[in-house]
Amino acid sequence: MSYNTFGHLFRVTTWGESHGPALGCVVDGCPPGLRFKLEDIQVWLDKRKPGQSRFVTQRREDDLVKVLSGVMLDEDGETMISTGTPISMLIENTDQRSKDYGEIARRYRPGHADYTYDVKYGIRDYRGGGRSSARETAARVAAGGIARLVVPGVTVRGALVQIGKHKINRANWDWAQVDQNPFFAPDPEIVPVWEEYLDGIRKAGSSIGAVVEVVAEGVPAGLGAPIYGKLDQDIASLLMSINAVKGVEIGEGFASAELTGEENADAMRMGNDGNRIFLSNHAGGILGGISTGEPIVARFAIKPTSSILTERQSIDADGNNVDVRTKGRHDPCVGIRAVPIGEAMVACAVADHYLRDRGQTGRLK
Amino acid sequence: MSYNTFGHLFRVTTWGESHGPALGCVVDGCPPGLRFKLEDIQVWLDKRKPGQSRFVTQRREDDLVKVLSGVMLDEDGETMISTGTPISMLIENTDQRSKDYGEIARRYRPGHADYTYDVKYGIRDYRGGGRSSARETAARVAAGGIARLVVPGVTVRGALVQIGKHKINRANWDWAQVDQNPFFAPDPEIVPVWEEYLDGIRKAGSSIGAVVEVVAEGVPAGLGAPIYGKLDQDIASLLMSINAVKGVEIGEGFASAELTGEENADAMRMGNDGNRIFLSNHAGGILGGISTGEPIVARFAIKPTSSILTERQSIDADGNNVDVRTKGRHDPCVGIRAVPIGEAMVACAVADHYLRDRGQTGRLK
Amino acid sequence: MSYNTFGHLFRVTTWGESHGPALGCVVDGCPPGLRFKLEDIQVWLDKRKPGQSRFVTQRREDDLVKVLSGVMLDEDGETMISTGTPISMLIENTDQRSKDYGEIARRYRPGHADYTYDVKYGIRDYRGGGRSSARETAARVAAGGIARLVVPGVTVRGALVQIGKHKINRANWDWAQVDQNPFFAPDPEIVPVWEEYLDGIRKAGSSIGAVVEVVAEGVPAGLGAPIYGKLDQDIASLLMSINAVKGVEIGEGFASAELTGEENADAMRMGNDGNRIFLSNHAGGILGGISTGEPIVARFAIKPTSSILTERQSIDADGNNVDVRTKGRHDPCVGIRAVPIGEAMVACAVADHYLRDRGQTGRLK
Amino acid sequence: MSYNTFGHLFRVTTWGESHGPALGCVVDGCPPGLRFKLEDIQVWLDKRKPGQSRFVTQRREDDLVKVLSGVMLDEDGETMISTGTPISMLIENTDQRSKDYGEIARRYRPGHADYTYDVKYGIRDYRGGGRSSARETAARVAAGGIARLVVPGVTVRGALVQIGKHKINRANWDWAQVDQNPFFAPDPEIVPVWEEYLDGIRKAGSSIGAVVEVVAEGVPAGLGAPIYGKLDQDIASLLMSINAVKGVEIGEGFASAELTGEENADAMRMGNDGNRIFLSNHAGGILGGISTGEPIVARFAIKPTSSILTERQSIDADGNNVDVRTKGRHDPCVGIRAVPIGEAMVACAVADHYLRDRGQTGRLK
């Protein structure tokens, strides 16, 4: 809803800065009786964590998550069972490389939130970006790990579909490929193209934008609510809340501007098994803000990080013109690590609407 | 936040169906002491109302707004002064053409919310789309009229920038043109192109998508909040809540995926007058979720209405295959009338964040 | 939650002033499929409406409620069926006796909200108390009429249990008596006592406080949530939001301060029918913020209205000492008409928590 | 608002169980630029912590608070400066005495939340009361420590005014006495009475209820909002959310039922210094839900803890009749330690309404 909390019945509050002792989240409203192991959450953090290839930041963080509340251990001493009370999770910051921040502390990096934080608050934790650091997203991913357990049978998967001008060939889409390359690319043919392209970007100390696609399958029909409780509205809000995201689409998205009503509307038929069948999914699984039962398809665009080695014109907090060059361990394409983050956001939105529809305990007889 | 209310300190609740006696909204949190006349609100409803050209629905509604609470009349008997209490506004439905809805009542129009409402609620007001009708947006536009008054010096304007594949030439952009043509087009050269193209669509009983751009100028720097209270997040949420919207962008939006860090980050310099100057505005006026002081630029894509004359495959509520053809008074391009609606949504988001930053009464000494 | 809206899934927004054209409410989150007639709502407004005895204000208002949205008519043309969309209800103000408010407009009546509204907003609708008038509670009572339908089998009833120092004899409690006297008294023996006492108060142009008790039977066990979503917390909040209320109790309330643990804790036993039985109900139906299945018992204290005929020391908006005497049609004991209002608040709190537990549509299979 | 979060602009989320590794809170919306040391928070936790006299539980917890985020250290390496981002605080559980909970795990202690948690969630952390343990209030007290810093010049103090039937003599009220005895009693003459009385209760393995009074001085006039955003409403809600609280009063509270309008309404006069003066404070500092500038006075009743040594009739989770006797380290009068908790709740409510009135950053020019 506001500030550092999102969700209505499945509510997530995140806290922490890049260079404080830790960061974390509180997941409130998780239904009781969910069973999981720590590794069921850790697996998503591992997917997001830095330093896994030369195409992402070389910061080293293990990002080991601890669960501090909201669960009881089963007799195996390992399986956690949610109790319906808030689940607090904590991730320590271990690689806060000490350095002299004096320069950055007073200078506004172009394209960063440095300037706007200072305007708003008059004070800013400049160490590693402080609260505006993408490290905050580790907490989202942990929360998403819980969210994935809420709706029985749901699968939320993401993939990178575009880096710079280089788009995947959708005809090649193969989910099994996504974990086989450092880009979460579903199209094996794009991998060498992106490798070569990003090596150039990286060596130039530059950065580039990207587009991520997230698909949620198994979402039951009927989630979402008119008019300001639309499922796509909440997905858009959460994806837009991710650092560096500048655009969000559902289904055909901006391409729908070029379609006619005949092309765009998804026809229906009764299936042989008595199920209702949509013959296409231009809607991306949502009509009138409510899920249709078809896969939910969302895409978002991530701008290139502004942490680049080229000197850029800027000002400092004292009102002097300065030239700023950002040294450090940055991602040439932040879009890559945005894949598990986008998945987490969609999983949280779906979990929230599921509970709004079914109730917080899901125990209605 | 949820359901039929949005906003945090500037809160708008809308109600009403297409074919009920009336629709309206309650604007809660409006600061005291704002002065306006009824015509200051009516002007925006007039901009949105149907029947103004052959390119929009021929439904005839005067859409006259009444203010039922939250104001006192000044001595001139005409100027209203807000008191800080909720402003209730009501618009009567006058053109509820009677007809036999029996057929539509049981059949799901492909691409409509018919099916999802029935799945969710088990009951649906099928008359004119009920709550999912775009008539609900009249209430948003009225609320937006109040919102425009909240932040001193803000101007929120919108324009249609694309119909089907036909985009405006941005080099021709002239705000003065927007009210000179039936499309809210800022480029006079596109007008005859769109006229001819839409005449074809209209005569074929078809429909087509569009893209709207909204620009808010005069928004002070510092509005918005990390991490889930970002200004762009709330704009995305509200634009996505408009009927038929499938995509939202801020600043460069999806185009930022193709930009390098050097191209995308907006450089800064000190101006001669001591003001901070951004040398470009790729960010669309928002960095880290907080306004920069530059114009806020948002775009959204509207899908073509699924109310078309061509017969389409569908099913009915009893599980039979049927073919559906939507007769009635529909918009060949719903994107046109979405312009004032998009403006209203951006105005409301800005007003809400202004009050979050400055307080509900704005009376801090 | 804030301002003019309460509730989480069953959300009520009220609007309107004492002397505007109308007042009303929007009930959002009402489940679909509830069936009711207009008289099912009107009956509660009739119970609250003024002018029914010499012990309440002589203002004449029919308080006829209109339902403007959120329902479809059944084939009988009379029964309304909720559709799950917001229910807007409107009540016209018909008896806005014109008079010169010039004096009151600038003077602060001691004990009224006059001063605090002016301090906060710098402007105040002085006509009949404006937004702080008890007329606002008509909208609550209408909303409560819907709330009563949400939870199957729930009955919410209230009674006046104290006027001044005169308390009922609880041994005489008989719900059937409540509608047989002008005080909603459950004890017939107190009626002549209160009549004589209040006649004295009324003739002296004075006023007196009172205590109301509300009992909700049939509330299922398990509603409410730790720690800040407690059912008793929301009941306390809503009862305290009623004009002139200064205290709220659940179960034994303040009397529990004088009880030992042995006296206060409600013992349990298994019943012959296999049901769990509480052998007493000191808890007032709520333990740890969650309903036990026993009747929920809440009481609230209403201060005497400060609208009295005796001159009182005060100041005016210009900072002058003045003496204020409130003429007009006021209630010698506002506690009487608070009975149906208290019922409405408890009904709304229970409905909200029911939906939080069971989901907004209640359609879980 | 719901669940485990309260507040609107000053938002507090608490988490943690009695016997987990830790508990804590996230304070969101704290304005930037507040300066404090860890001891400024710790002092309140010390006031609440167990084991300080024979009249409270003998559990030994140091309750040392850690601040994990939301602040930067000043150059002295000790003073923290809030940055406007969420402040996460953590308190470790150190005295989780291991024991066999097998019996309690299945048995419902009469008067506890055991039964209602099981009914609601079907699972319950029985160790030390789990989430329903009063240990949760340590997190509230930490949050209250921050809240006290938000409103310049505010002082929030509490005192115990009644144990069992033994009330203080208000004529003896002396704030300086409160910290001079183990009861937070403002009346030195009551201390020996309570000592003797509570020794009897304690030795009998019994428990007794109490009443706490909290006074907030220096609250500026104008905080709060009509109709459902009343300051007293939020205070009532938060006090009622404290474990074992069954009643809440503002100002005269339930005593106002016995007052006439003449007796109850607080007269006003202009002071010699041009200030507005209230000649009395029956209202407890709040009129129409908005602060008057007078001290805010709230009282709440705490029931006796149901953890007593006497055997009581109950049932178990399998539906058997059982007799339950609660061994362990419990408070004979939980009301004593409720004093700093009540202070924290009032401080949080005031801080929240201050920010709602003045804005989240308080930087309005």
GROMACS .gro file of C-alpha atoms in nm, chain B residues 160-162 165-174 185-191 193-194 213:
model
   23
  525LEU     CA    1  -0.339   1.064  -2.821
  526VAL     CA    2  -0.011   0.960  -2.982
  527GLN     CA    3  -0.097   0.642  -3.169
  530LYS     CA    4   0.005   0.155  -3.652
  531HIS     CA    5  -0.034   0.528  -3.713
  532LYS     CA    6   0.183   0.727  -3.474
  533ILE     CA    7   0.212   1.102  -3.447
  534ASN     CA    8   0.527   1.281  -3.553
  535ARG     CA    9   0.664   1.404  -3.221
  536ALA     CA   10   0.847   1.686  -3.396
  537ASN     CA   11   0.505   1.837  -3.468
  538TRP     CA   12   0.392   1.829  -3.104
  539ASP     CA   13   0.180   2.132  -3.026
  550ALA     CA   14  -0.399   1.478  -3.131
  551PRO     CA   15  -0.102   1.711  -3.068
  552ASP     CA   16   0.011   1.673  -3.430
  553PRO     CA   17  -0.221   1.835  -3.685
  554GLU     CA   18  -0.075   1.630  -3.967
  555ILE     CA   19  -0.193   1.302  -3.821
  556VAL     CA   20  -0.555   1.416  -3.802
  558VAL     CA   21  -0.474   1.012  -4.148
  559TRP     CA   22  -0.661   0.903  -3.836
  578GLU     CA   23   0.054   1.015  -2.334
   0.00000   0.00000   0.00000
